[in-house]
């Protein structure tokens, strides 16, 4: 139950654009609830931001559209710069609320899903491996996942749009999901960072529940906080 | 045998580079090695003061490089250790007066023409031109750090820069270590430091109040027989020469190696404090 709800809404940042993607297979009530929850957690971060609302194949009716307008624009002060939709009915309804349509070509749902899977698989497997210790003042950045075989010393930074894995001691700063992917994780054989960042969330060492043993741990975002768990 | 040139650097200021350079210079000279110490901290020279030679300076490093004088004219012989020579820095110029290329040539000259066995370059603090000048002609680097977080941060940065300059195996000197504070848990010990810096340990110099006195008098402490730190400097000099003497007089040689093995097998004990 819980995992379905948490995928009902995805917020992704691409360069200067923020996309709010509504899972077109989730029930509207789930989407509504998740949307409110996510925007509440992110609070001031998104206020005044222009977003692209991506509803995919979802068919929205007038009331649902109004409800989205209420949530996004009235309550959270966002501007919907365009709606991405593959459904003709939705496009009509959305136009009535005054939102602009960004039309997509009518590709079959199957093909679209296949494309998505391929694209995200490519993203997931775009990983670089760096076999050295990062020293103070050194910074590694990558579009994808980064694996460091070595330590990340205090004063060093690792930034990835995907996951960050440190096969060593992480004492510096790691930023996973740097373009907005809140499901990215940071893993280290020994997690003793100065600061952890996942998407727009930041965790500092006094606030993080750090154990001092050399046990592999994973940091992820849950309920708007960075949580650290032992790696099983 | 060709001479060896070492740069003594740290990143952080005030951790003891000049003290280490002066004392290692004297210690090596007292072992009958023809030794030259160079102060590359142009504009903020200190090596001459610490060695008690400031009133004998006529020509300096910049004069040599600009051709105002011959190299021999600028070298000042130490009274007590007559195989030790100082090439002082200029106090009225700044670090732009010398380039890394010129430093390289100078050190080559000291090795070939003046036939020094050891050349120690006292590096300034920082990572800019002064640092780049200091490392230019060096074969090896000695990193000096004190057991505290900011010094270690800076030392780590320096090691990264040295590796980028293809000096891959710098060695570490831990200065001002207080065993009392370590025992109380107030100070990092060598394992904590090497855990982060991950380079070989050349030596440890204990905290010693006498150093203040000796600096003010312009007499490097290594010339005082009984001081604790003097013994440490002499030990480091022997290790530079290749002797396998213990780093710390408690009989534990090769500390660096032990710490590394412990880490490899996950045997590190819990840390009492964050580093």
Short mmCIF file of C-alpha atoms in Angstrom, two decimals:
data_model
loop_
_atom_site.label_atom_id
_atom_site.label_comp_id
_atom_site.label_asym_id
_atom_site.label_seq_id
_atom_site.Cartn_x
_atom_site.Cartn_y
_atom_site.Cartn_z
CA UNK A 1 0.00 0.00 0.00
CA UNK A 2 2.56 2.50 1.15
CA UNK A 3 4.93 1.98 -1.77
CA UNK A 4 2.18 2.56 -4.32
CA UNK A 5 1.22 5.83 -2.73
CA UNK A 6 4.78 7.02 -2.66
CA UNK A 7 5.03 6.63 -6.42
CA UNK A 8 1.78 8.45 -7.12
CA UNK A 9 3.58 11.73 -7.52
CA UNK A 10 7.12 12.36 -8.64
CA UNK A 11 8.84 15.71 -8.56
CA UNK A 12 11.81 15.95 -10.89
CA UNK A 13 14.05 18.83 -11.71
CA UNK A 14 15.54 19.06 -15.18
CA UNK A 15 17.82 22.03 -15.45
CA UNK A 16 15.60 25.02 -14.73
CA UNK A 17 12.33 23.13 -15.12
CA UNK A 18 10.49 21.39 -12.34
CA UNK A 19 8.22 18.60 -13.50
CA UNK A 20 5.44 17.28 -11.30
CA UNK A 21 4.55 13.86 -12.68
CA UNK A 22 1.28 12.25 -11.67
CA UNK A 23 1.33 8.47 -11.96
CA UNK A 24 -1.44 7.78 -14.46
CA UNK A 25 -2.19 4.39 -12.89
CA UNK A 26 -2.75 5.64 -9.36
CA UNK A 27 -6.16 6.55 -8.00
CA UNK A 28 -6.85 10.26 -7.97
CA UNK A 29 -7.35 10.27 -4.21
CA UNK A 30 -3.89 8.78 -3.76
CA UNK A 31 -2.43 11.34 -6.12
CA UNK A 32 -4.16 14.18 -4.33
CA UNK A 33 -2.97 13.04 -0.92
CA UNK A 34 0.60 12.43 -2.05
CA UNK A 35 0.76 15.74 -3.90
CA UNK A 36 -0.28 17.66 -0.82
CA UNK A 37 2.13 15.71 1.35
CA UNK A 38 5.09 16.25 -0.96
CA UNK A 39 4.47 19.94 -1.43
CA UNK A 40 3.99 20.44 2.29
CA UNK A 41 7.30 18.77 2.99
CA UNK A 42 9.10 20.83 0.40
CA UNK A 43 7.29 23.95 1.59
CA UNK A 44 9.11 27.14 0.63
CA UNK A 45 11.35 25.35 -1.82
CA UNK A 46 8.68 25.35 -4.55
CA UNK A 47 6.80 28.53 -3.76
CA UNK A 48 6.54 30.80 -6.79
CA UNK A 49 8.07 28.17 -9.06
CA UNK A 50 6.67 27.49 -12.52
CA UNK A 51 6.12 23.79 -13.02
CA UNK A 52 5.21 21.45 -15.79
CA UNK A 53 2.39 19.11 -14.80
CA UNK A 54 2.81 15.76 -16.46
CA UNK A 55 -0.34 13.62 -16.29
CA UNK A 56 0.60 11.09 -18.98
CA UNK A 57 -2.33 8.96 -20.02
CA UNK A 58 -4.55 10.01 -17.14
CA UNK A 59 -8.07 11.15 -17.98
CA UNK A 60 -9.00 14.07 -15.77
CA UNK A 61 -12.48 15.38 -15.35
CA UNK A 62 -13.43 18.97 -14.63
CA UNK A 63 -13.65 18.51 -10.88
CA UNK A 64 -10.27 16.80 -10.64
CA UNK A 65 -8.73 19.54 -12.67
CA UNK A 66 -10.21 22.20 -10.42
CA UNK A 67 -8.90 20.31 -7.42
CA UNK A 68 -5.39 20.25 -8.87
CA UNK A 69 -5.61 23.97 -9.55
CA UNK A 70 -6.67 24.54 -5.96
CA UNK A 71 -3.77 22.54 -4.60
CA UNK A 72 -1.00 23.67 -6.90
CA UNK A 73 -1.83 27.30 -7.50
CA UNK A 74 -4.01 28.49 -4.65
CA UNK A 75 -2.53 26.56 -1.81
CA UNK A 76 1.10 26.19 -2.77
CA UNK A 77 1.55 29.22 -4.97
CA UNK A 78 2.92 27.40 -7.99
CA UNK A 79 2.40 28.41 -11.58
CA UNK A 80 1.54 25.70 -14.06
CA UNK A 81 3.44 26.74 -17.14
CA UNK A 82 2.20 23.76 -19.16
CA UNK A 83 0.44 20.45 -18.87
CA UNK A 84 1.82 17.38 -20.56
CA UNK A 85 -0.92 14.97 -21.48
CA UNK A 86 -1.53 12.15 -23.91
CA UNK A 87 -5.27 12.12 -23.52
CA UNK A 88 -7.52 14.27 -25.73
CA UNK A 89 -10.23 14.48 -23.09
CA UNK A 90 -7.82 15.69 -20.47
CA UNK A 91 -6.43 18.29 -22.82
CA UNK A 92 -9.88 19.73 -23.32
CA UNK A 93 -10.67 19.85 -19.64
CA UNK A 94 -7.34 21.36 -18.74
CA UNK A 95 -7.77 24.06 -21.35
CA UNK A 96 -10.94 25.14 -19.56
CA UNK A 97 -9.02 25.86 -16.36
CA UNK A 98 -6.74 28.07 -18.36
CA UNK A 99 -3.67 25.91 -18.48
CA UNK A 100 -1.56 25.54 -21.57
CA UNK A 101 -1.13 22.17 -23.17
CA UNK A 102 2.20 20.79 -24.19
CA UNK A 103 1.06 18.15 -26.62
CA UNK A 104 2.80 14.86 -27.10
CA UNK A 105 2.53 12.76 -30.22
CA UNK A 106 -0.07 10.00 -29.92
CA UNK A 107 2.25 7.12 -29.28
CA UNK A 108 0.72 3.93 -28.05
CA UNK A 109 0.84 3.44 -24.31
CA UNK A 110 2.86 0.25 -24.73
CA UNK A 111 5.53 1.91 -26.81
CA UNK A 112 5.72 4.81 -24.42
CA UNK A 113 6.23 2.50 -21.48
CA UNK A 114 8.92 0.60 -23.33
CA UNK A 115 10.72 3.82 -24.17
CA UNK A 116 10.50 4.94 -20.56
CA UNK A 117 11.88 1.67 -19.27
CA UNK A 118 14.77 1.78 -21.73
CA UNK A 119 15.58 5.39 -20.95
CA UNK A 120 15.52 4.94 -17.21
CA UNK A 121 17.51 1.71 -17.47
CA UNK A 122 20.13 3.63 -19.42
CA UNK A 123 20.10 6.30 -16.74
CA UNK A 124 20.35 3.72 -14.00
CA UNK A 125 23.29 1.93 -15.54
CA UNK A 126 25.22 5.08 -16.35
CA UNK A 127 27.59 4.68 -13.48
CA UNK A 128 31.19 5.70 -13.15
CA UNK A 129 33.67 4.06 -10.86
CA UNK A 130 36.49 6.08 -9.36
CA UNK A 131 39.29 4.16 -7.74
CA UNK A 132 41.00 6.61 -5.47
CA UNK A 133 40.48 8.49 -2.25
CA UNK A 134 39.03 11.94 -2.75
CA UNK A 135 41.08 14.41 -0.78
CA UNK A 136 40.05 17.73 0.70
CA UNK A 137 39.25 20.20 -2.07
CA UNK A 138 38.54 17.57 -4.73
CA UNK A 139 35.10 17.26 -6.28
CA UNK A 140 33.57 14.60 -8.49
CA UNK A 141 30.33 15.24 -10.40
CA UNK A 142 28.43 12.88 -12.66
CA UNK A 143 25.13 12.57 -14.52
CA UNK A 144 24.26 9.15 -13.22
CA UNK A 145 25.61 7.10 -10.32
CA UNK A 146 29.04 7.38 -8.79
CA UNK A 147 30.97 4.62 -7.06
CA UNK A 148 34.10 5.62 -5.20
CA UNK A 149 36.51 2.86 -4.26
CA UNK A 150 38.40 4.69 -1.55
CA UNK A 151 37.58 7.29 1.08
CA UNK A 152 35.96 10.66 0.68
CA UNK A 153 37.92 12.90 3.04
CA UNK A 154 36.54 15.94 4.86
CA UNK A 155 36.54 18.84 2.43
CA UNK A 156 35.89 16.61 -0.59
CA UNK A 157 32.56 16.47 -2.47
CA UNK A 158 30.77 13.81 -4.49
CA UNK A 159 27.77 14.95 -6.54
CA UNK A 160 25.59 12.63 -8.63
CA UNK A 161 22.19 12.86 -10.24
CA UNK A 162 21.78 9.21 -9.25
CA UNK A 163 23.16 7.28 -6.29
CA UNK A 164 26.42 7.72 -4.48
CA UNK A 165 28.27 4.66 -3.24
CA UNK A 166 31.50 4.97 -1.26
CA UNK A 167 33.48 1.77 -0.80
CA UNK A 168 35.38 3.31 2.07
CA UNK A 169 34.79 5.99 4.66
CA UNK A 170 32.61 8.95 3.71
CA UNK A 171 33.78 11.90 5.79
CA UNK A 172 33.13 14.69 3.33
CA UNK A 173 29.96 15.83 1.58
CA UNK A 174 27.87 13.61 -0.70
CA UNK A 175 24.94 14.81 -2.79
CA UNK A 176 22.78 12.17 -4.48
CA UNK A 177 19.79 12.86 -6.68
CA UNK A 178 21.30 16.24 -7.40
CA UNK A 179 18.70 17.14 -10.03
CA UNK A 180 15.73 16.37 -7.85
CA UNK A 181 15.55 12.57 -7.62
CA UNK A 182 14.43 11.99 -4.06
CA UNK A 183 14.66 8.24 -4.36
CA UNK A 184 18.43 8.40 -4.78
CA UNK A 185 20.52 6.95 -1.98
CA UNK A 186 23.95 7.39 -0.44
CA UNK A 187 25.75 4.27 0.68
CA UNK A 188 29.11 3.98 2.43
CA UNK A 189 31.09 1.27 4.19
CA UNK A 190 31.54 3.80 6.96
CA UNK A 191 29.16 6.76 7.00
CA UNK A 192 30.66 9.71 8.91
CA UNK A 193 29.83 12.64 6.68
CA UNK A 194 30.04 16.34 7.32
CA UNK A 195 26.81 16.67 5.37
CA UNK A 196 24.53 14.46 3.30
CA UNK A 197 22.30 15.81 0.57
CA UNK A 198 19.63 13.94 -1.36
CA UNK A 199 17.76 16.00 -3.96
CA UNK A 200 16.75 19.11 -2.02
CA UNK A 201 17.08 17.56 1.44
CA UNK A 202 20.09 18.19 3.64
CA UNK A 203 21.23 16.23 6.67
CA UNK A 204 23.96 17.44 9.03
CA UNK A 205 25.86 15.20 11.39
CA UNK A 206 24.30 16.36 14.67
CA UNK A 207 20.85 15.71 13.22
CA UNK A 208 21.70 12.41 11.56
CA UNK A 209 21.61 9.36 13.73
CA UNK A 210 25.17 8.22 13.10
CA UNK A 211 26.63 5.13 14.65
CA UNK A 212 30.35 5.20 14.96
CA UNK A 213 31.00 1.56 14.06
CA UNK A 214 32.41 0.67 10.69
CA UNK A 215 29.16 -0.85 9.47
CA UNK A 216 27.90 -0.27 5.94
CA UNK A 217 24.93 2.09 5.98
CA UNK A 218 22.55 3.67 3.54
CA UNK A 219 21.00 7.11 3.66
CA UNK A 220 17.68 7.78 1.96
CA UNK A 221 14.81 10.21 2.14
CA UNK A 222 11.74 9.19 4.12
CA UNK A 223 8.95 11.53 5.12
CA UNK A 224 10.98 14.56 4.22
CA UNK A 225 13.99 13.59 6.30
CA UNK A 226 17.23 11.87 5.57
CA UNK A 227 17.15 8.52 7.34
CA UNK A 228 20.12 6.22 7.84
CA UNK A 229 19.75 2.49 7.94
CA UNK A 230 22.19 -0.39 8.13
CA UNK A 231 22.78 -1.92 4.76
CA UNK A 232 21.44 -5.45 4.77
CA UNK B 1 75.55 9.79 -5.09
CA UNK B 2 73.23 12.51 -6.28
CA UNK B 3 71.75 14.87 -3.74
CA UNK B 4 68.16 14.62 -2.53
CA UNK B 5 65.86 17.63 -2.37
CA UNK B 6 62.93 17.67 0.03
CA UNK B 7 60.18 20.23 0.41
CA UNK B 8 58.77 20.72 3.91
CA UNK B 9 55.17 21.83 3.50
CA UNK B 10 51.84 21.71 5.28
CA UNK B 11 49.15 23.96 3.86
CA UNK B 12 48.29 25.27 7.29
CA UNK B 13 50.48 28.00 8.75
CA UNK B 14 52.13 27.75 12.11
CA UNK B 15 52.36 23.96 12.38
CA UNK B 16 56.15 23.90 12.49
CA UNK B 17 57.54 23.77 8.95
CA UNK B 18 60.32 26.22 9.66
CA UNK B 19 61.21 24.60 12.97
CA UNK B 20 61.29 21.19 11.30
CA UNK B 21 63.39 22.45 8.39
CA UNK B 22 65.92 24.13 10.66
CA UNK B 23 66.27 21.19 13.00
CA UNK B 24 66.40 18.49 10.33
CA UNK B 25 68.96 20.58 8.52
CA UNK B 26 71.16 20.75 11.62
CA UNK B 27 70.62 17.06 12.43
CA UNK B 28 71.66 15.94 8.95
CA UNK B 29 74.65 18.27 8.95
CA UNK B 30 75.76 16.88 12.31
CA UNK B 31 75.79 13.45 10.63
CA UNK B 32 78.42 14.85 8.28
CA UNK B 33 76.11 15.42 5.39
CA UNK B 34 76.56 18.56 3.28
CA UNK B 35 73.15 20.17 3.77
CA UNK B 36 71.45 23.28 2.42
CA UNK B 37 68.26 24.74 3.80
CA UNK B 38 66.35 27.18 1.58
CA UNK B 39 63.75 29.64 2.82
CA UNK B 40 61.22 30.03 0.00
CA UNK B 41 58.81 32.18 2.03
CA UNK B 42 59.69 35.36 0.17
CA UNK B 43 58.39 38.44 1.95
CA UNK B 44 57.83 36.63 5.25
CA UNK B 45 61.18 35.03 5.90
CA UNK B 46 61.67 33.17 9.18
CA UNK B 47 64.21 30.43 8.66
CA UNK B 48 67.09 32.86 9.17
CA UNK B 49 65.70 34.04 12.51
CA UNK B 50 65.11 30.53 13.81
CA UNK B 51 68.68 29.62 12.93
CA UNK B 52 70.17 32.76 14.43
CA UNK B 53 71.65 33.89 11.13
CA UNK B 54 69.62 36.99 10.34
CA UNK B 55 72.40 39.47 10.94
CA UNK B 56 74.65 37.66 8.48
CA UNK B 57 72.41 38.02 5.46
CA UNK B 58 73.91 39.99 2.60
CA UNK B 59 72.41 38.28 -0.45
CA UNK B 60 69.26 36.19 -0.73
CA UNK B 61 67.36 33.76 -2.96
CA UNK B 62 66.01 36.47 -5.26
CA UNK B 63 69.48 37.96 -5.73
CA UNK B 64 70.76 34.57 -6.83
CA UNK B 65 67.92 34.01 -9.25
CA UNK B 66 68.15 37.48 -10.72
CA UNK B 67 71.91 37.10 -11.12
CA UNK B 68 72.81 39.94 -8.77
CA UNK B 69 75.25 37.66 -7.02
CA UNK B 70 76.80 34.24 -7.31
CA UNK B 71 75.18 31.33 -5.51
CA UNK B 72 78.19 30.91 -3.21
CA UNK B 73 77.89 34.50 -2.04
CA UNK B 74 74.35 34.00 -0.79
CA UNK B 75 74.97 30.76 1.10
CA UNK B 76 75.52 31.34 4.81
CA UNK B 77 77.44 28.75 6.76
CA UNK B 78 76.17 27.85 10.22
CA UNK B 79 78.65 28.41 13.01
CA UNK B 80 77.88 25.32 15.05
CA UNK B 81 77.13 22.86 12.24
CA UNK B 82 79.71 23.72 9.64
CA UNK B 83 78.29 21.46 6.94
CA UNK B 84 75.00 23.35 7.05
CA UNK B 85 74.27 26.29 4.75
CA UNK B 86 71.30 28.62 4.62
CA UNK B 87 69.95 30.27 1.49
CA UNK B 88 67.68 32.95 2.94
CA UNK B 89 64.57 34.44 1.37
CA UNK B 90 64.17 38.08 0.52
CA UNK B 91 62.13 40.11 2.95
CA UNK B 92 61.46 43.12 0.72
CA UNK B 93 60.16 41.27 -2.33
CA UNK B 94 57.19 38.93 -2.79
CA UNK B 95 56.55 35.49 -4.22
CA UNK B 96 56.04 36.73 -7.76
CA UNK B 97 59.77 37.45 -7.90
CA UNK B 98 60.56 33.78 -8.44
CA UNK B 99 59.04 31.16 -10.76
CA UNK B 100 58.81 27.38 -10.34
CA UNK B 101 61.13 26.95 -13.31
CA UNK B 102 63.75 29.12 -11.69
CA UNK B 103 63.49 27.15 -8.46
CA UNK B 104 64.01 23.92 -10.39
CA UNK B 105 67.17 25.30 -11.98
CA UNK B 106 68.44 26.56 -8.65
CA UNK B 107 68.05 23.20 -6.99
CA UNK B 108 69.73 21.45 -9.89
CA UNK B 109 72.65 23.86 -9.44
CA UNK B 110 72.83 23.14 -5.71
CA UNK B 111 73.02 19.43 -6.46
CA UNK B 112 75.49 19.58 -9.34
CA UNK B 113 77.75 22.57 -8.72
CA UNK B 114 77.63 22.82 -4.96
CA UNK B 115 77.29 19.07 -4.46
CA UNK B 116 74.92 19.16 -1.53
CA UNK B 117 73.84 15.77 -0.16
CA UNK B 118 70.57 17.14 1.18
CA UNK B 119 68.51 20.18 0.24
CA UNK B 120 65.55 21.14 2.41
CA UNK B 121 63.11 23.72 1.08
CA UNK B 122 61.02 25.47 3.72
CA UNK B 123 57.67 26.07 2.04
CA UNK B 124 55.35 28.95 2.94
CA UNK B 125 51.79 28.25 4.08
CA UNK B 126 49.05 28.17 1.44
CA UNK B 127 48.58 26.63 -1.96
CA UNK B 128 49.42 29.51 -4.26
CA UNK B 129 52.61 30.70 -5.93
CA UNK B 130 54.82 30.29 -2.88
CA UNK B 131 53.81 26.66 -2.50
CA UNK B 132 54.24 26.04 -6.24
CA UNK B 133 57.72 27.55 -6.12
CA UNK B 134 58.66 25.46 -3.13
CA UNK B 135 57.67 22.10 -4.59
CA UNK B 136 59.13 22.80 -8.04
CA UNK B 137 62.56 21.31 -7.60
CA UNK B 138 61.79 18.77 -4.90
CA UNK B 139 62.21 15.01 -5.21
CA UNK B 140 60.11 14.25 -2.19
CA UNK B 141 57.75 16.04 0.14
CA UNK B 142 57.48 16.04 3.91
CA UNK B 143 54.05 17.05 5.13
CA UNK B 144 54.01 18.62 8.57
CA UNK B 145 50.80 18.56 10.56
CA UNK B 146 49.69 19.04 14.14
CA UNK B 147 47.08 16.70 15.65
CA UNK B 148 44.09 18.94 15.07
CA UNK B 149 41.31 19.05 12.53
CA UNK B 150 42.11 22.22 10.64
CA UNK B 151 45.75 21.27 10.11
CA UNK B 152 44.69 17.86 8.88
CA UNK B 153 42.13 19.30 6.48
CA UNK B 154 44.83 21.47 4.97
CA UNK B 155 47.38 18.67 4.90
CA UNK B 156 44.92 16.50 3.01
CA UNK B 157 44.42 19.26 0.46
CA UNK B 158 48.16 19.58 0.03
CA UNK B 159 48.56 15.83 -0.46
CA UNK B 160 45.93 15.98 -3.19
CA UNK B 161 47.80 18.82 -4.89
CA UNK B 162 51.11 17.02 -4.60
CA UNK B 163 49.62 13.92 -6.17
CA UNK B 164 48.35 16.06 -9.02
CA UNK B 165 51.92 17.36 -9.40
CA UNK B 166 53.04 13.73 -9.57
CA UNK B 167 54.72 13.61 -6.16
CA UNK B 168 52.96 10.45 -5.15
CA UNK B 169 54.56 9.44 -1.89
CA UNK B 170 54.80 12.33 0.52
CA UNK B 171 55.70 11.40 4.07
CA UNK B 172 54.15 12.68 7.24
CA UNK B 173 55.65 14.41 10.26
CA UNK B 174 53.25 14.83 13.15
CA UNK B 175 54.38 17.81 15.20
CA UNK B 176 53.42 18.88 18.71
CA UNK B 177 51.87 15.60 19.77
CA UNK B 178 51.04 15.52 23.48
CA UNK B 179 50.77 11.97 24.83
CA UNK B 180 49.04 13.30 27.93
CA UNK B 181 46.25 14.86 25.93
CA UNK B 182 45.99 11.76 23.77
CA UNK B 183 45.61 9.60 26.88
CA UNK B 184 42.90 11.89 28.19
CA UNK B 185 41.08 11.63 24.89
CA UNK B 186 41.50 15.34 24.19
CA UNK B 187 43.79 14.94 21.22
CA UNK B 188 43.86 12.77 18.11
CA UNK B 189 46.56 10.12 18.04
CA UNK B 190 48.68 9.06 15.10
CA UNK B 191 46.24 6.35 14.00
CA UNK B 192 43.40 8.86 13.74
CA UNK B 193 45.59 11.13 11.65
CA UNK B 194 46.94 8.45 9.36
CA UNK B 195 43.45 7.04 8.95
CA UNK B 196 42.54 10.21 7.08
CA UNK B 197 45.80 11.22 5.46
CA UNK B 198 46.83 7.70 4.45
CA UNK B 199 50.50 8.41 3.82
CA UNK B 200 53.61 6.91 5.37
CA UNK B 201 54.70 8.28 8.72
CA UNK B 202 58.21 9.72 8.73
CA UNK B 203 58.25 10.85 12.33
CA UNK B 204 56.55 12.31 15.37
CA UNK B 205 57.81 15.33 17.30
CA UNK B 206 56.35 15.73 20.79
CA UNK B 207 55.09 19.01 22.23
CA UNK B 208 58.04 20.77 23.82
CA UNK B 209 58.01 24.13 25.56
CA UNK B 210 61.75 24.46 25.06
CA UNK B 211 61.20 25.11 21.38
CA UNK B 212 59.84 28.58 22.10
CA UNK B 213 62.97 29.38 24.05
CA UNK B 214 65.33 28.01 21.46
CA UNK B 215 63.57 29.80 18.63
CA UNK B 216 63.84 33.11 20.42
CA UNK B 217 67.51 32.48 21.00
CA UNK B 218 68.08 31.49 17.40
CA UNK B 219 69.54 28.13 18.38
CA UNK B 220 67.80 25.11 16.80
CA UNK B 221 66.77 22.77 19.60
CA UNK B 222 68.56 19.83 18.08
CA UNK B 223 71.78 21.44 19.34
CA UNK B 224 70.50 21.09 22.92
CA UNK B 225 71.35 17.57 23.97
CA UNK B 226 68.61 16.78 26.45
CA UNK B 227 65.37 18.07 25.05
CA UNK B 228 62.64 15.59 24.06
CA UNK B 229 61.99 17.11 20.69
CA UNK B 230 65.70 17.19 19.88
CA UNK B 231 65.74 13.41 20.13
CA UNK B 232 62.76 13.20 17.80
CA UNK B 233 64.44 15.37 15.15
CA UNK B 234 67.58 13.29 15.33
CA UNK B 235 65.52 10.15 14.92
CA UNK B 236 63.80 11.60 11.86
CA UNK B 237 67.18 12.48 10.36
CA UNK B 238 68.24 8.86 10.74
CA UNK B 239 65.07 7.66 9.08
CA UNK B 240 65.67 10.08 6.21
CA UNK B 241 69.04 8.43 5.79
CA UNK B 242 67.31 5.06 5.52
CA UNK B 243 67.86 3.71 9.05
CA UNK B 244 64.91 1.70 10.32
CA UNK B 245 64.63 3.31 13.77
CA UNK B 246 61.34 3.46 15.65
CA UNK B 247 59.19 6.50 15.01
CA UNK B 248 58.21 6.78 18.64
CA UNK B 249 60.49 5.61 21.41
CA UNK B 250 57.95 3.11 22.68
CA UNK B 251 59.34 0.44 20.41
CA UNK B 252 56.63 0.56 17.78
CA UNK B 253 58.29 0.98 14.44
CA UNK B 254 56.33 1.39 11.20
CA UNK B 255 53.22 2.84 12.88
CA UNK B 256 51.77 3.64 9.52
CA UNK B 257 51.86 0.01 8.45
CA UNK B 258 50.14 -1.24 11.60
CA UNK B 259 47.39 1.32 11.34
CA UNK B 260 46.83 0.31 7.73
CA UNK B 261 46.60 -3.40 8.57
CA UNK B 262 44.10 -2.65 11.30
CA UNK B 263 42.00 -0.74 8.90
CA UNK B 264 42.22 -3.46 6.28
CA UNK B 265 40.92 -6.09 8.67
CA UNK B 266 38.33 -3.78 10.21
CA UNK B 267 40.03 -3.87 13.59
CA UNK B 268 39.87 -0.16 14.28
CA UNK B 269 38.53 0.54 17.72
CA UNK B 270 35.63 2.98 18.12
CA UNK B 271 36.55 6.60 17.90
CA UNK B 272 36.09 8.65 21.08
CA UNK B 273 35.47 11.83 19.10
CA UNK B 274 34.56 12.99 15.63
CA UNK B 275 37.34 13.96 13.33
#
